[in-house]
């Protein structure tokens, strides 16, 4: 695979580097977003159940 | 109402939840144009380095990530003080919310460092001072997260993680120094990925802009994570239900 | 002040007495170190060049791992027989008690490894002229390692995750001691004085001596909340 990357000259390493950077940022932000949704869902579900019981 | 009472009120969970909402939004609004401008400068405008060629462009993502990986750890250490001395819930949330992003930046530093090393030095991994310290730092982040999660009592877990973070922050400069010292013993001079040559102005701008971009990103993600951590830990309380529109 | 000192010596004496009832623990640490060294010796094929190059590194890493193993059981007995809770409610300062405990622990598990170092040096065919420096370095380094281990053990005492979590927490922090110790020995073997590495290791250990027991005391209180 290194040979394939080197066939693009230095850009074979620059592009993956920038891609890793951007994808990592997106992934971390995405994880935060899904965690937020999960928390909100959990609370709403809990409240809905409580209201049913009452 | 005295100043300290006012300050304490500002740091209370519902207040924190309220004012961070605007901060998060504005940080995202500012982040995207900054990022795009930085990428434009880094990839298209700045010239190729006369020694390293095009691959020096990797520096513009590697160095900001490295800086963030350290900055985030120090931010966590500051929060750790608040956790241990005053047992502030907001500090607990801020400390734990920073860890995943800090670990991410550390991983990016390592990976981009490896991709920079291959065309520059011919090998993916070198035990140079920066990569070695970043690798150790990565494990320190993992340790803090693992320790906090190992406790069944969340608040005790946060306090334990705070102790570890503070021990780590004292050790961190020593670790970084020791690795550099070790390198000089072996190589007779410090090898840096960045090289001794000073950075030309045209190469400085992309670096600074992308650094700013990472800081904006961190603020957005960090504050957002922290406020939802607080919501989760206070999910039974009235202010949470009210903010979510579930108040009876 | 003298009351603190008495707590330290009481805790110290208690640790030693308890440990002497079970000398096997001490022998286990030493035995582990010798075994690991043996494995490295075999793996390196006994070639004198490879041994000369890798010897000091193998020695220090082995010491690190052996002392880590001992540290993972530092509070195990105290937890079982309830003396951990006794420590927490004792009127004496917990920090003072931990000073006594860690110093005793070092005498039992650290110094025993130092005493085993000549055997390890022999197996790794290290330069025996360097032995005094090596022993001095190991004495300082093992104290530092045990102090770091004290903090890690205190933070993970009642957790089920146990030794692997302890490793994750504590091993990264042990890098400076490893490097300074190795640096001292390797400079010496190259003809320079090993004083720089020795001084750095001593400085780190002194810092830990000042801070670790207090941090560990805080950690113990947190785990028992």
Short mmCIF file of C-alpha atoms in Angstrom, two decimals:
data_model
loop_
_atom_site.label_atom_id
_atom_site.label_comp_id
_atom_site.label_asym_id
_atom_site.label_seq_id
_atom_site.Cartn_x
_atom_site.Cartn_y
_atom_site.Cartn_z
CA UNK A 1 0.00 0.00 0.00
CA UNK A 2 2.90 2.32 0.67
CA UNK A 3 3.97 1.92 -2.91
CA UNK A 4 0.50 2.89 -4.08
CA UNK A 5 0.56 5.98 -1.85
CA UNK A 6 4.02 6.93 -3.03
CA UNK A 7 2.91 6.70 -6.63
CA UNK A 8 1.07 9.95 -5.98
CA UNK A 9 4.22 11.58 -4.69
CA UNK A 10 3.89 13.44 -1.45
CA UNK A 11 0.21 14.05 -2.04
CA UNK A 12 -0.34 10.34 -1.43
CA UNK A 13 0.43 11.12 2.20
CA UNK A 14 -0.97 14.62 2.41
CA UNK A 15 -4.47 13.68 1.36
CA UNK A 16 -4.83 10.80 3.88
CA UNK A 17 -3.45 13.07 6.61
CA UNK A 18 -6.02 15.76 5.97
CA UNK A 19 -8.69 13.12 5.56
CA UNK A 20 -7.81 11.59 8.93
CA UNK A 21 -7.89 15.02 10.52
CA UNK A 22 -11.29 15.91 9.11
CA UNK A 23 -12.83 12.49 9.63
CA UNK A 24 -11.61 12.40 13.23
CA UNK A 25 -13.20 15.76 13.95
CA UNK A 26 -16.42 14.67 12.32
CA UNK A 27 -16.40 11.38 14.21
CA UNK A 28 -15.83 12.98 17.59
CA UNK A 29 -18.53 15.55 16.97
CA UNK A 30 -20.81 12.78 15.74
CA UNK A 31 -20.26 10.77 18.90
CA UNK A 32 -21.14 13.79 20.97
CA UNK A 33 -24.27 14.27 18.94
CA UNK A 34 -25.45 10.65 19.28
CA UNK A 35 -24.74 10.74 23.01
CA UNK A 36 -26.85 13.87 23.31
CA UNK A 37 -29.71 12.24 21.42
CA UNK A 38 -29.52 9.11 23.53
CA UNK A 39 -29.68 11.15 26.73
CA UNK A 40 -32.62 13.16 25.51
CA UNK A 41 -34.43 10.02 24.35
CA UNK A 42 -33.83 8.33 27.65
CA UNK A 43 -35.28 11.21 29.62
CA UNK A 44 -38.33 11.58 27.40
CA UNK A 45 -39.00 7.84 27.50
CA UNK A 46 -38.70 7.82 31.25
CA UNK A 47 -41.10 10.73 31.61
CA UNK A 48 -43.57 9.13 29.23
CA UNK A 49 -43.53 5.94 31.27
CA UNK A 50 -44.03 7.88 34.45
CA UNK A 51 -47.06 9.64 32.99
CA UNK A 52 -48.56 6.32 31.92
CA UNK A 53 -48.24 4.97 35.41
CA UNK A 54 -49.98 7.96 36.92
CA UNK B 1 -25.83 39.02 47.02
CA UNK B 2 -22.03 38.91 47.15
CA UNK B 3 -19.66 38.29 44.27
CA UNK B 4 -18.93 34.69 45.26
CA UNK B 5 -22.59 33.87 45.50
CA UNK B 6 -23.08 35.35 42.05
CA UNK B 7 -20.13 33.34 40.72
CA UNK B 8 -21.44 30.20 42.32
CA UNK B 9 -24.83 30.77 40.74
CA UNK B 10 -23.25 31.21 37.30
CA UNK B 11 -21.56 27.88 37.73
CA UNK B 12 -24.71 26.10 38.75
CA UNK B 13 -25.87 23.37 36.37
CA UNK B 14 -29.01 25.10 35.00
CA UNK B 15 -27.17 28.38 34.42
CA UNK B 16 -24.32 26.51 32.76
CA UNK B 17 -26.78 24.71 30.51
CA UNK B 18 -28.37 27.99 29.49
CA UNK B 19 -25.36 30.11 28.65
CA UNK B 20 -23.42 27.36 26.91
CA UNK B 21 -26.20 26.99 24.37
CA UNK B 22 -25.22 30.26 22.67
CA UNK B 23 -21.51 29.64 22.95
CA UNK B 24 -21.81 26.27 21.25
CA UNK B 25 -23.81 27.67 18.39
CA UNK B 26 -21.46 30.57 17.77
CA UNK B 27 -18.41 28.38 17.92
CA UNK B 28 -19.85 26.16 15.22
CA UNK B 29 -20.76 29.20 13.08
CA UNK B 30 -17.21 30.51 13.33
CA UNK B 31 -15.53 27.14 13.02
CA UNK B 32 -16.63 26.18 9.51
CA UNK B 33 -15.43 29.26 7.64
CA UNK B 34 -12.21 29.26 9.65
CA UNK B 35 -11.62 25.63 8.79
CA UNK B 36 -12.30 26.17 5.11
CA UNK B 37 -10.05 29.20 4.95
CA UNK B 38 -7.32 27.31 6.79
CA UNK B 39 -7.55 24.34 4.45
CA UNK B 40 -7.44 26.66 1.46
CA UNK B 41 -4.30 28.32 2.79
CA UNK B 42 -2.67 25.03 3.76
CA UNK B 43 -3.32 23.10 0.61
CA UNK B 44 -3.34 25.69 -2.14
CA UNK B 45 -1.72 28.92 -1.09
CA UNK B 46 1.30 28.05 1.00
CA UNK B 47 4.37 27.05 -0.94
CA UNK B 48 6.07 23.70 -0.75
CA UNK B 49 8.94 23.53 1.68
CA UNK B 50 12.29 23.59 -0.12
CA UNK B 51 13.67 20.82 2.05
CA UNK B 52 10.72 18.55 2.56
CA UNK B 53 8.65 19.29 -0.47
CA UNK B 54 4.91 19.10 -0.42
CA UNK B 55 4.71 16.76 2.56
CA UNK B 56 5.45 19.68 4.86
CA UNK B 57 1.80 20.60 4.37
CA UNK B 58 0.98 17.80 6.79
CA UNK B 59 2.42 20.03 9.47
CA UNK B 60 -0.65 22.23 9.24
CA UNK B 61 -2.85 19.47 10.62
CA UNK B 62 -0.25 17.67 12.71
CA UNK B 63 0.91 20.62 14.79
CA UNK B 64 -2.52 22.07 15.70
CA UNK B 65 -3.61 18.58 16.74
CA UNK B 66 -0.49 18.20 18.88
CA UNK B 67 -1.08 21.55 20.51
CA UNK B 68 -4.71 20.69 21.21
CA UNK B 69 -3.78 17.29 22.66
CA UNK B 70 -1.72 19.10 25.28
CA UNK B 71 -4.03 22.07 25.80
CA UNK B 72 -6.99 19.81 26.46
CA UNK B 73 -5.07 17.89 29.11
CA UNK B 74 -4.21 21.11 30.92
CA UNK B 75 -7.81 22.23 30.70
CA UNK B 76 -8.83 18.94 32.28
CA UNK B 77 -6.30 19.50 35.04
CA UNK B 78 -7.76 22.92 35.80
CA UNK B 79 -11.22 21.38 36.00
CA UNK B 80 -9.81 18.62 38.22
CA UNK B 81 -8.91 21.25 40.80
CA UNK B 82 -12.51 22.40 40.87
CA UNK B 83 -13.67 18.81 41.20
CA UNK B 84 -11.44 17.99 44.14
CA UNK B 85 -11.52 21.21 46.11
CA UNK B 86 -15.11 22.35 45.65
CA UNK B 87 -16.79 19.22 44.28
CA UNK B 88 -18.41 21.26 41.54
CA UNK B 89 -20.69 19.25 39.30
CA UNK B 90 -20.00 21.54 36.38
CA UNK B 91 -16.27 20.97 36.74
CA UNK B 92 -16.82 17.22 36.80
CA UNK B 93 -18.76 17.43 33.57
CA UNK B 94 -16.24 19.75 31.92
CA UNK B 95 -13.33 17.54 32.90
CA UNK B 96 -14.88 14.31 31.64
CA UNK B 97 -16.30 15.94 28.52
CA UNK B 98 -12.85 17.09 27.42
CA UNK B 99 -11.25 13.65 27.55
CA UNK B 100 -12.64 12.04 24.37
CA UNK B 101 -11.73 15.05 22.23
CA UNK B 102 -8.27 15.23 23.77
CA UNK B 103 -7.70 11.56 23.04
CA UNK B 104 -8.92 12.09 19.48
CA UNK B 105 -6.47 14.93 18.89
CA UNK B 106 -3.68 12.78 20.31
CA UNK B 107 -4.57 9.96 17.94
CA UNK B 108 -4.68 12.36 14.99
CA UNK B 109 -1.28 13.71 15.99
CA UNK B 110 0.12 10.19 16.00
CA UNK B 111 -1.44 9.16 12.70
CA UNK B 112 -0.53 12.33 10.83
CA UNK B 113 2.94 12.14 12.35
CA UNK B 114 3.32 8.67 10.92
CA UNK B 115 2.10 9.77 7.51
CA UNK B 116 4.51 12.68 7.63
CA UNK B 117 7.38 10.48 8.66
CA UNK B 118 7.08 8.06 5.77
CA UNK B 119 7.83 10.44 2.88
CA UNK B 120 10.17 12.56 4.98
CA UNK B 121 12.24 9.96 6.78
CA UNK B 122 11.34 6.79 4.95
CA UNK B 123 9.72 5.11 7.92
CA UNK B 124 6.27 5.22 9.49
CA UNK B 125 7.36 5.20 13.08
CA UNK B 126 10.28 6.85 14.84
CA UNK B 127 10.77 7.03 18.56
CA UNK B 128 11.36 10.75 18.34
CA UNK B 129 10.47 12.96 21.27
CA UNK B 130 7.12 14.20 20.04
CA UNK B 131 5.64 10.93 18.77
CA UNK B 132 6.80 9.05 21.85
CA UNK B 133 5.35 11.64 24.23
CA UNK B 134 2.12 11.70 22.27
CA UNK B 135 1.86 7.94 22.52
CA UNK B 136 2.33 8.11 26.28
CA UNK B 137 -0.20 10.96 26.46
CA UNK B 138 -2.71 8.85 24.54
CA UNK B 139 -2.51 6.17 27.20
CA UNK B 140 -2.85 8.78 29.91
CA UNK B 141 -6.13 9.92 28.36
CA UNK B 142 -7.35 6.33 28.13
CA UNK B 143 -6.40 5.77 31.76
CA UNK B 144 -8.45 8.72 32.97
CA UNK B 145 -11.51 7.66 31.00
CA UNK B 146 -11.18 4.02 32.08
CA UNK B 147 -10.73 4.95 35.74
CA UNK B 148 -13.78 7.21 35.77
CA UNK B 149 -15.90 4.53 34.12
CA UNK B 150 -14.71 1.77 36.46
CA UNK B 151 -16.45 3.35 39.40
CA UNK B 152 -20.11 2.54 39.94
CA UNK B 153 -20.57 5.84 41.78
CA UNK B 154 -20.23 8.44 39.00
CA UNK B 155 -19.18 11.30 41.21
CA UNK B 156 -16.54 9.23 43.00
CA UNK B 157 -15.30 8.12 39.61
CA UNK B 158 -14.95 11.73 38.52
CA UNK B 159 -13.00 12.53 41.67
CA UNK B 160 -10.67 9.59 41.19
CA UNK B 161 -10.11 10.61 37.59
CA UNK B 162 -9.38 14.12 38.82
CA UNK B 163 -6.64 12.83 41.12
CA UNK B 164 -5.14 10.84 38.28
CA UNK B 165 -5.33 13.84 35.97
CA UNK B 166 -3.50 16.05 38.45
CA UNK B 167 -0.82 13.44 39.08
CA UNK B 168 -0.53 13.15 35.31
CA UNK B 169 -0.26 16.88 34.74
CA UNK B 170 2.63 17.06 37.19
CA UNK B 171 4.31 14.13 35.48
CA UNK B 172 3.60 15.31 31.94
CA UNK B 173 6.42 17.88 31.61
CA UNK B 174 8.76 15.38 33.22
CA UNK B 175 7.73 12.68 30.77
CA UNK B 176 8.20 14.98 27.79
CA UNK B 177 11.55 16.17 29.06
CA UNK B 178 12.74 12.66 29.82
CA UNK B 179 11.90 11.46 26.31
CA UNK B 180 13.76 14.39 24.74
CA UNK B 181 16.74 13.79 27.00
CA UNK B 182 16.68 10.11 26.08
CA UNK B 183 16.72 11.05 22.41
CA UNK B 184 19.73 13.30 22.78
CA UNK B 185 21.59 10.46 24.46
CA UNK B 186 20.95 8.29 21.46
CA UNK B 187 21.14 10.62 18.54
CA UNK B 188 23.42 13.27 19.88
CA UNK B 189 20.94 15.93 18.80
CA UNK B 190 17.23 16.25 19.03
CA UNK B 191 15.48 15.16 15.91
CA UNK B 192 12.29 16.98 15.45
CA UNK B 193 9.68 16.27 12.88
CA UNK B 194 9.53 19.99 12.34
CA UNK B 195 13.24 20.54 11.81
CA UNK B 196 15.37 23.33 13.12
CA UNK B 197 14.63 25.69 10.26
CA UNK B 198 12.40 28.57 11.16
CA UNK B 199 8.96 28.59 9.61
CA UNK B 200 8.51 31.05 6.81
CA UNK B 201 5.66 33.53 7.18
CA UNK B 202 3.66 32.07 4.33
CA UNK B 203 3.74 28.74 6.12
CA UNK B 204 2.77 30.32 9.41
CA UNK B 205 -0.66 31.58 8.38
CA UNK B 206 -2.24 28.24 7.50
CA UNK B 207 -0.88 26.89 10.77
CA UNK B 208 -2.37 29.70 12.84
CA UNK B 209 -5.71 29.65 11.07
CA UNK B 210 -6.07 25.89 11.49
CA UNK B 211 -5.01 26.21 15.12
CA UNK B 212 -7.82 28.70 15.63
CA UNK B 213 -10.16 26.31 13.85
CA UNK B 214 -9.28 23.46 16.20
CA UNK B 215 -9.83 25.68 19.21
CA UNK B 216 -13.28 26.71 17.98
CA UNK B 217 -14.09 23.09 17.26
CA UNK B 218 -12.98 22.02 20.70
CA UNK B 219 -15.05 24.69 22.44
CA UNK B 220 -18.13 23.67 20.52
CA UNK B 221 -17.78 19.94 21.07
CA UNK B 222 -16.54 20.24 24.63
CA UNK B 223 -19.24 22.56 25.93
CA UNK B 224 -21.88 20.57 24.13
CA UNK B 225 -20.73 17.29 25.64
CA UNK B 226 -20.41 18.86 29.07
CA UNK B 227 -23.91 20.32 29.12
CA UNK B 228 -25.44 16.98 28.15
CA UNK B 229 -23.37 15.15 30.74
CA UNK B 230 -24.86 17.49 33.30
CA UNK B 231 -28.36 16.95 31.96
CA UNK B 232 -27.81 13.20 32.23
CA UNK B 233 -26.55 13.35 35.79
CA UNK B 234 -29.40 15.67 36.81
CA UNK B 235 -32.08 13.99 34.75
CA UNK B 236 -34.48 13.72 37.66
CA UNK B 237 -34.39 17.35 38.59
CA UNK B 238 -37.00 19.97 37.78
CA UNK B 239 -34.79 22.30 35.79
CA UNK B 240 -33.90 19.55 33.31
CA UNK B 241 -37.52 18.65 32.73
CA UNK B 242 -38.37 22.29 32.30
CA UNK B 243 -35.59 22.90 29.77
CA UNK B 244 -36.65 19.87 27.77
CA UNK B 245 -40.25 21.01 27.79
CA UNK B 246 -41.40 18.11 29.91
CA UNK B 247 -42.41 20.06 32.99
CA UNK B 248 -45.66 18.84 34.46
CA UNK C 1 5.05 16.29 64.10
CA UNK C 2 6.36 13.52 66.30
CA UNK C 3 2.90 11.99 66.32
CA UNK C 4 3.03 11.82 62.53
CA UNK C 5 6.46 10.25 62.75
CA UNK C 6 5.15 7.66 65.16
CA UNK C 7 2.33 6.83 62.74
CA UNK C 8 4.90 6.35 60.02
CA UNK C 9 7.06 4.01 62.07
CA UNK C 10 4.08 2.09 63.41
CA UNK C 11 2.73 1.52 59.92
CA UNK C 12 6.22 0.64 58.72
CA UNK C 13 6.75 -1.94 61.43
CA UNK C 14 3.32 -3.44 60.92
CA UNK C 15 3.91 -3.92 57.19
CA UNK C 16 7.25 -5.59 57.77
CA UNK C 17 5.86 -7.89 60.44
CA UNK C 18 2.95 -8.97 58.27
CA UNK C 19 5.14 -9.53 55.26
CA UNK C 20 7.65 -11.60 57.17
CA UNK C 21 4.88 -14.00 58.03
CA UNK C 22 4.59 -14.65 54.31
CA UNK C 23 8.06 -14.45 52.86
CA UNK C 24 6.86 -16.17 49.71
CA UNK C 25 5.52 -12.86 48.40
CA UNK C 26 8.98 -11.37 48.33
CA UNK C 27 10.50 -14.38 46.65
CA UNK C 28 7.76 -14.30 44.06
CA UNK C 29 8.74 -10.80 42.90
CA UNK C 30 12.36 -11.80 42.66
CA UNK C 31 11.54 -15.07 40.97
CA UNK C 32 9.38 -13.29 38.42
CA UNK C 33 12.19 -10.88 37.58
CA UNK C 34 14.67 -13.71 37.11
CA UNK C 35 12.21 -15.66 34.99
CA UNK C 36 11.49 -12.77 32.67
CA UNK C 37 15.20 -12.09 32.32
CA UNK C 38 15.69 -15.73 31.50
CA UNK C 39 13.07 -15.50 28.77
CA UNK C 40 14.78 -12.49 27.26
CA UNK C 41 18.12 -14.18 27.45
CA UNK C 42 16.80 -17.19 25.60
CA UNK C 43 14.94 -15.03 23.08
CA UNK C 44 18.02 -12.97 22.33
CA UNK C 45 19.79 -16.20 21.55
CA UNK C 46 22.62 -15.47 23.89
CA UNK C 47 24.41 -13.53 21.17
CA UNK C 48 26.83 -11.22 22.99
CA UNK C 49 26.17 -8.27 20.68
CA UNK C 50 22.44 -8.37 21.11
CA UNK C 51 22.75 -8.85 24.84
CA UNK C 52 25.17 -5.96 25.15
CA UNK C 53 22.83 -3.70 23.23
CA UNK C 54 19.58 -4.78 24.84
CA UNK C 55 20.81 -5.80 28.29
CA UNK C 56 20.23 -2.64 30.31
CA UNK C 57 16.87 -2.06 28.63
CA UNK C 58 15.77 -5.59 29.48
CA UNK C 59 16.94 -5.21 33.04
CA UNK C 60 15.07 -2.00 33.74
CA UNK C 61 11.91 -3.11 31.97
CA UNK C 62 11.98 -6.32 33.99
CA UNK C 63 12.35 -4.36 37.22
CA UNK C 64 9.48 -2.15 36.17
CA UNK C 65 7.21 -5.09 35.45
CA UNK C 66 8.19 -7.00 38.57
CA UNK C 67 7.59 -4.01 40.81
CA UNK C 68 4.29 -3.35 39.01
CA UNK C 69 3.16 -6.88 39.79
CA UNK C 70 4.02 -6.45 43.44
CA UNK C 71 2.24 -3.09 43.55
CA UNK C 72 -0.95 -4.58 42.14
CA UNK C 73 -1.31 -6.47 45.40
CA UNK C 74 -0.29 -3.64 47.68
CA UNK C 75 -3.65 -3.16 49.32
CA UNK C 76 -5.08 -6.61 48.68
CA UNK C 77 -4.48 -7.93 52.16
CA UNK C 78 -5.53 -4.72 53.84
CA UNK C 79 -8.77 -4.82 51.92
CA UNK C 80 -9.45 -8.41 52.91
CA UNK C 81 -8.76 -8.24 56.61
CA UNK C 82 -10.44 -4.89 57.09
CA UNK C 83 -7.31 -2.98 58.03
CA UNK C 84 -7.94 -0.66 55.09
CA UNK C 85 -11.08 0.58 56.78
CA UNK C 86 -9.13 0.81 60.02
CA UNK C 87 -6.63 3.08 58.30
CA UNK C 88 -9.40 5.30 57.05
CA UNK C 89 -11.01 5.87 60.41
CA UNK C 90 -7.77 5.98 62.36
CA UNK C 91 -7.05 9.25 64.18
CA UNK C 92 -3.56 9.27 62.69
CA UNK C 93 -3.02 11.05 59.41
CA UNK C 94 -3.66 8.71 56.53
CA UNK C 95 -0.76 10.26 54.63
CA UNK C 96 1.62 9.40 57.45
CA UNK C 97 0.35 5.82 57.53
CA UNK C 98 0.90 5.55 53.80
CA UNK C 99 4.44 6.87 54.11
CA UNK C 100 5.15 4.04 56.51
CA UNK C 101 3.41 1.53 54.28
CA UNK C 102 5.16 2.47 51.07
CA UNK C 103 8.59 2.64 52.66
CA UNK C 104 8.07 -0.80 54.12
CA UNK C 105 6.77 -2.03 50.79
CA UNK C 106 9.90 -0.68 49.13
CA UNK C 107 12.15 -2.37 51.65
CA UNK C 108 10.41 -5.65 50.97
CA UNK C 109 9.72 -5.56 47.27
CA UNK C 110 12.01 -2.84 45.93
CA UNK C 111 15.22 -3.58 47.75
CA UNK C 112 14.73 -7.29 47.21
CA UNK C 113 14.76 -6.62 43.49
CA UNK C 114 17.87 -4.51 43.90
CA UNK C 115 19.54 -7.38 45.69
CA UNK C 116 18.56 -9.64 42.80
CA UNK C 117 20.01 -7.21 40.26
CA UNK C 118 23.50 -8.75 40.27
CA UNK C 119 21.96 -12.06 39.23
CA UNK C 120 20.01 -10.34 36.46
CA UNK C 121 23.13 -8.46 35.38
CA UNK C 122 24.98 -11.73 35.24
CA UNK C 123 22.31 -13.38 33.11
CA UNK C 124 22.29 -10.43 30.76
CA UNK C 125 26.09 -10.35 30.72
CA UNK C 126 26.21 -6.71 31.68
CA UNK C 127 29.47 -5.03 32.44
CA UNK C 128 30.17 -5.86 36.07
CA UNK C 129 32.32 -2.76 36.53
CA UNK C 130 29.09 -0.81 36.29
CA UNK C 131 27.47 -2.83 39.05
CA UNK C 132 27.76 -0.25 41.87
CA UNK C 133 26.20 2.43 39.67
CA UNK C 134 23.58 -0.02 38.55
CA UNK C 135 22.64 -0.94 42.09
CA UNK C 136 22.45 2.69 43.17
CA UNK C 137 20.30 3.56 40.17
CA UNK C 138 17.97 0.64 40.77
CA UNK C 139 17.60 1.57 44.43
CA UNK C 140 16.40 5.03 43.51
CA UNK C 141 14.28 3.90 40.59
CA UNK C 142 12.47 1.14 42.50
CA UNK C 143 11.52 3.62 45.23
CA UNK C 144 10.07 5.94 42.60
CA UNK C 145 8.21 3.08 40.93
CA UNK C 146 6.71 1.97 44.23
CA UNK C 147 5.59 5.52 45.03
CA UNK C 148 3.83 5.77 41.69
CA UNK C 149 2.35 2.34 42.24
CA UNK C 150 1.04 3.47 45.62
CA UNK C 151 -1.05 6.17 43.98
CA UNK C 152 -2.36 3.83 41.30
CA UNK C 153 -3.16 1.10 43.79
CA UNK C 154 -4.98 3.58 46.03
CA UNK C 155 -7.16 4.77 43.15
CA UNK C 156 -8.12 1.25 42.07
CA UNK C 157 -8.45 -0.52 45.40
CA UNK C 158 -12.05 -1.63 45.38
CA UNK C 159 -12.52 -1.80 41.63
CA UNK C 160 -13.13 -5.07 39.90
CA UNK C 161 -11.16 -4.08 36.84
CA UNK C 162 -7.99 -4.68 38.82
CA UNK C 163 -4.52 -5.12 37.47
CA UNK C 164 -5.07 -4.19 33.83
CA UNK C 165 -6.64 -0.89 34.76
CA UNK C 166 -3.78 -0.30 37.19
CA UNK C 167 -1.33 -0.98 34.37
CA UNK C 168 -3.05 1.49 32.08
CA UNK C 169 -2.97 4.13 34.78
CA UNK C 170 0.49 3.68 36.14
CA UNK C 171 2.79 2.41 33.38
CA UNK C 172 2.75 5.65 31.32
CA UNK C 173 3.76 7.59 34.43
CA UNK C 174 6.72 5.30 34.95
CA UNK C 175 8.40 6.30 31.69
CA UNK C 176 10.69 8.99 33.18
CA UNK C 177 12.09 6.65 35.82
CA UNK C 178 12.73 4.01 33.19
CA UNK C 179 14.45 6.48 30.91
CA UNK C 180 16.52 8.25 33.55
CA UNK C 181 17.71 4.98 35.04
CA UNK C 182 18.59 3.55 31.66
CA UNK C 183 20.28 6.79 30.67
CA UNK C 184 22.51 6.68 33.72
CA UNK C 185 23.60 3.12 33.06
CA UNK C 186 24.07 3.58 29.34
CA UNK C 187 26.09 6.78 29.69
CA UNK C 188 28.33 5.00 32.13
CA UNK C 189 28.83 2.07 29.79
CA UNK C 190 29.87 4.52 27.09
CA UNK C 191 32.56 6.00 29.29
CA UNK C 192 30.78 9.10 30.49
CA UNK C 193 29.68 9.51 34.06
CA UNK C 194 26.16 8.34 34.70
CA UNK C 195 25.58 11.16 37.13
CA UNK C 196 23.10 13.05 34.96
CA UNK C 197 20.65 10.21 34.73
CA UNK C 198 21.14 9.37 38.36
CA UNK C 199 20.45 12.92 39.45
CA UNK C 200 17.33 13.13 37.30
CA UNK C 201 16.03 9.83 38.65
CA UNK C 202 16.71 11.01 42.18
CA UNK C 203 14.91 14.30 41.54
CA UNK C 204 11.86 12.51 40.18
CA UNK C 205 11.84 10.10 43.11
CA UNK C 206 12.14 12.94 45.62
CA UNK C 207 9.24 14.72 43.95
CA UNK C 208 7.18 11.55 44.18
CA UNK C 209 8.23 11.07 47.79
CA UNK C 210 6.82 14.48 48.57
CA UNK C 211 3.57 14.12 46.63
CA UNK C 212 2.61 10.49 46.20
CA UNK C 213 1.46 9.50 49.71
CA UNK C 214 -0.82 12.54 49.95
CA UNK C 215 -2.31 11.81 46.55
CA UNK C 216 -2.73 8.17 47.52
CA UNK C 217 -4.46 9.15 50.76
CA UNK C 218 -6.91 11.26 48.77
CA UNK C 219 -7.40 8.35 46.41
CA UNK C 220 -8.12 5.92 49.23
CA UNK C 221 -10.74 8.23 50.67
CA UNK C 222 -12.37 8.52 47.25
CA UNK C 223 -12.52 4.76 46.71
CA UNK C 224 -14.18 4.33 50.06
CA UNK C 225 -16.91 6.88 49.61
#
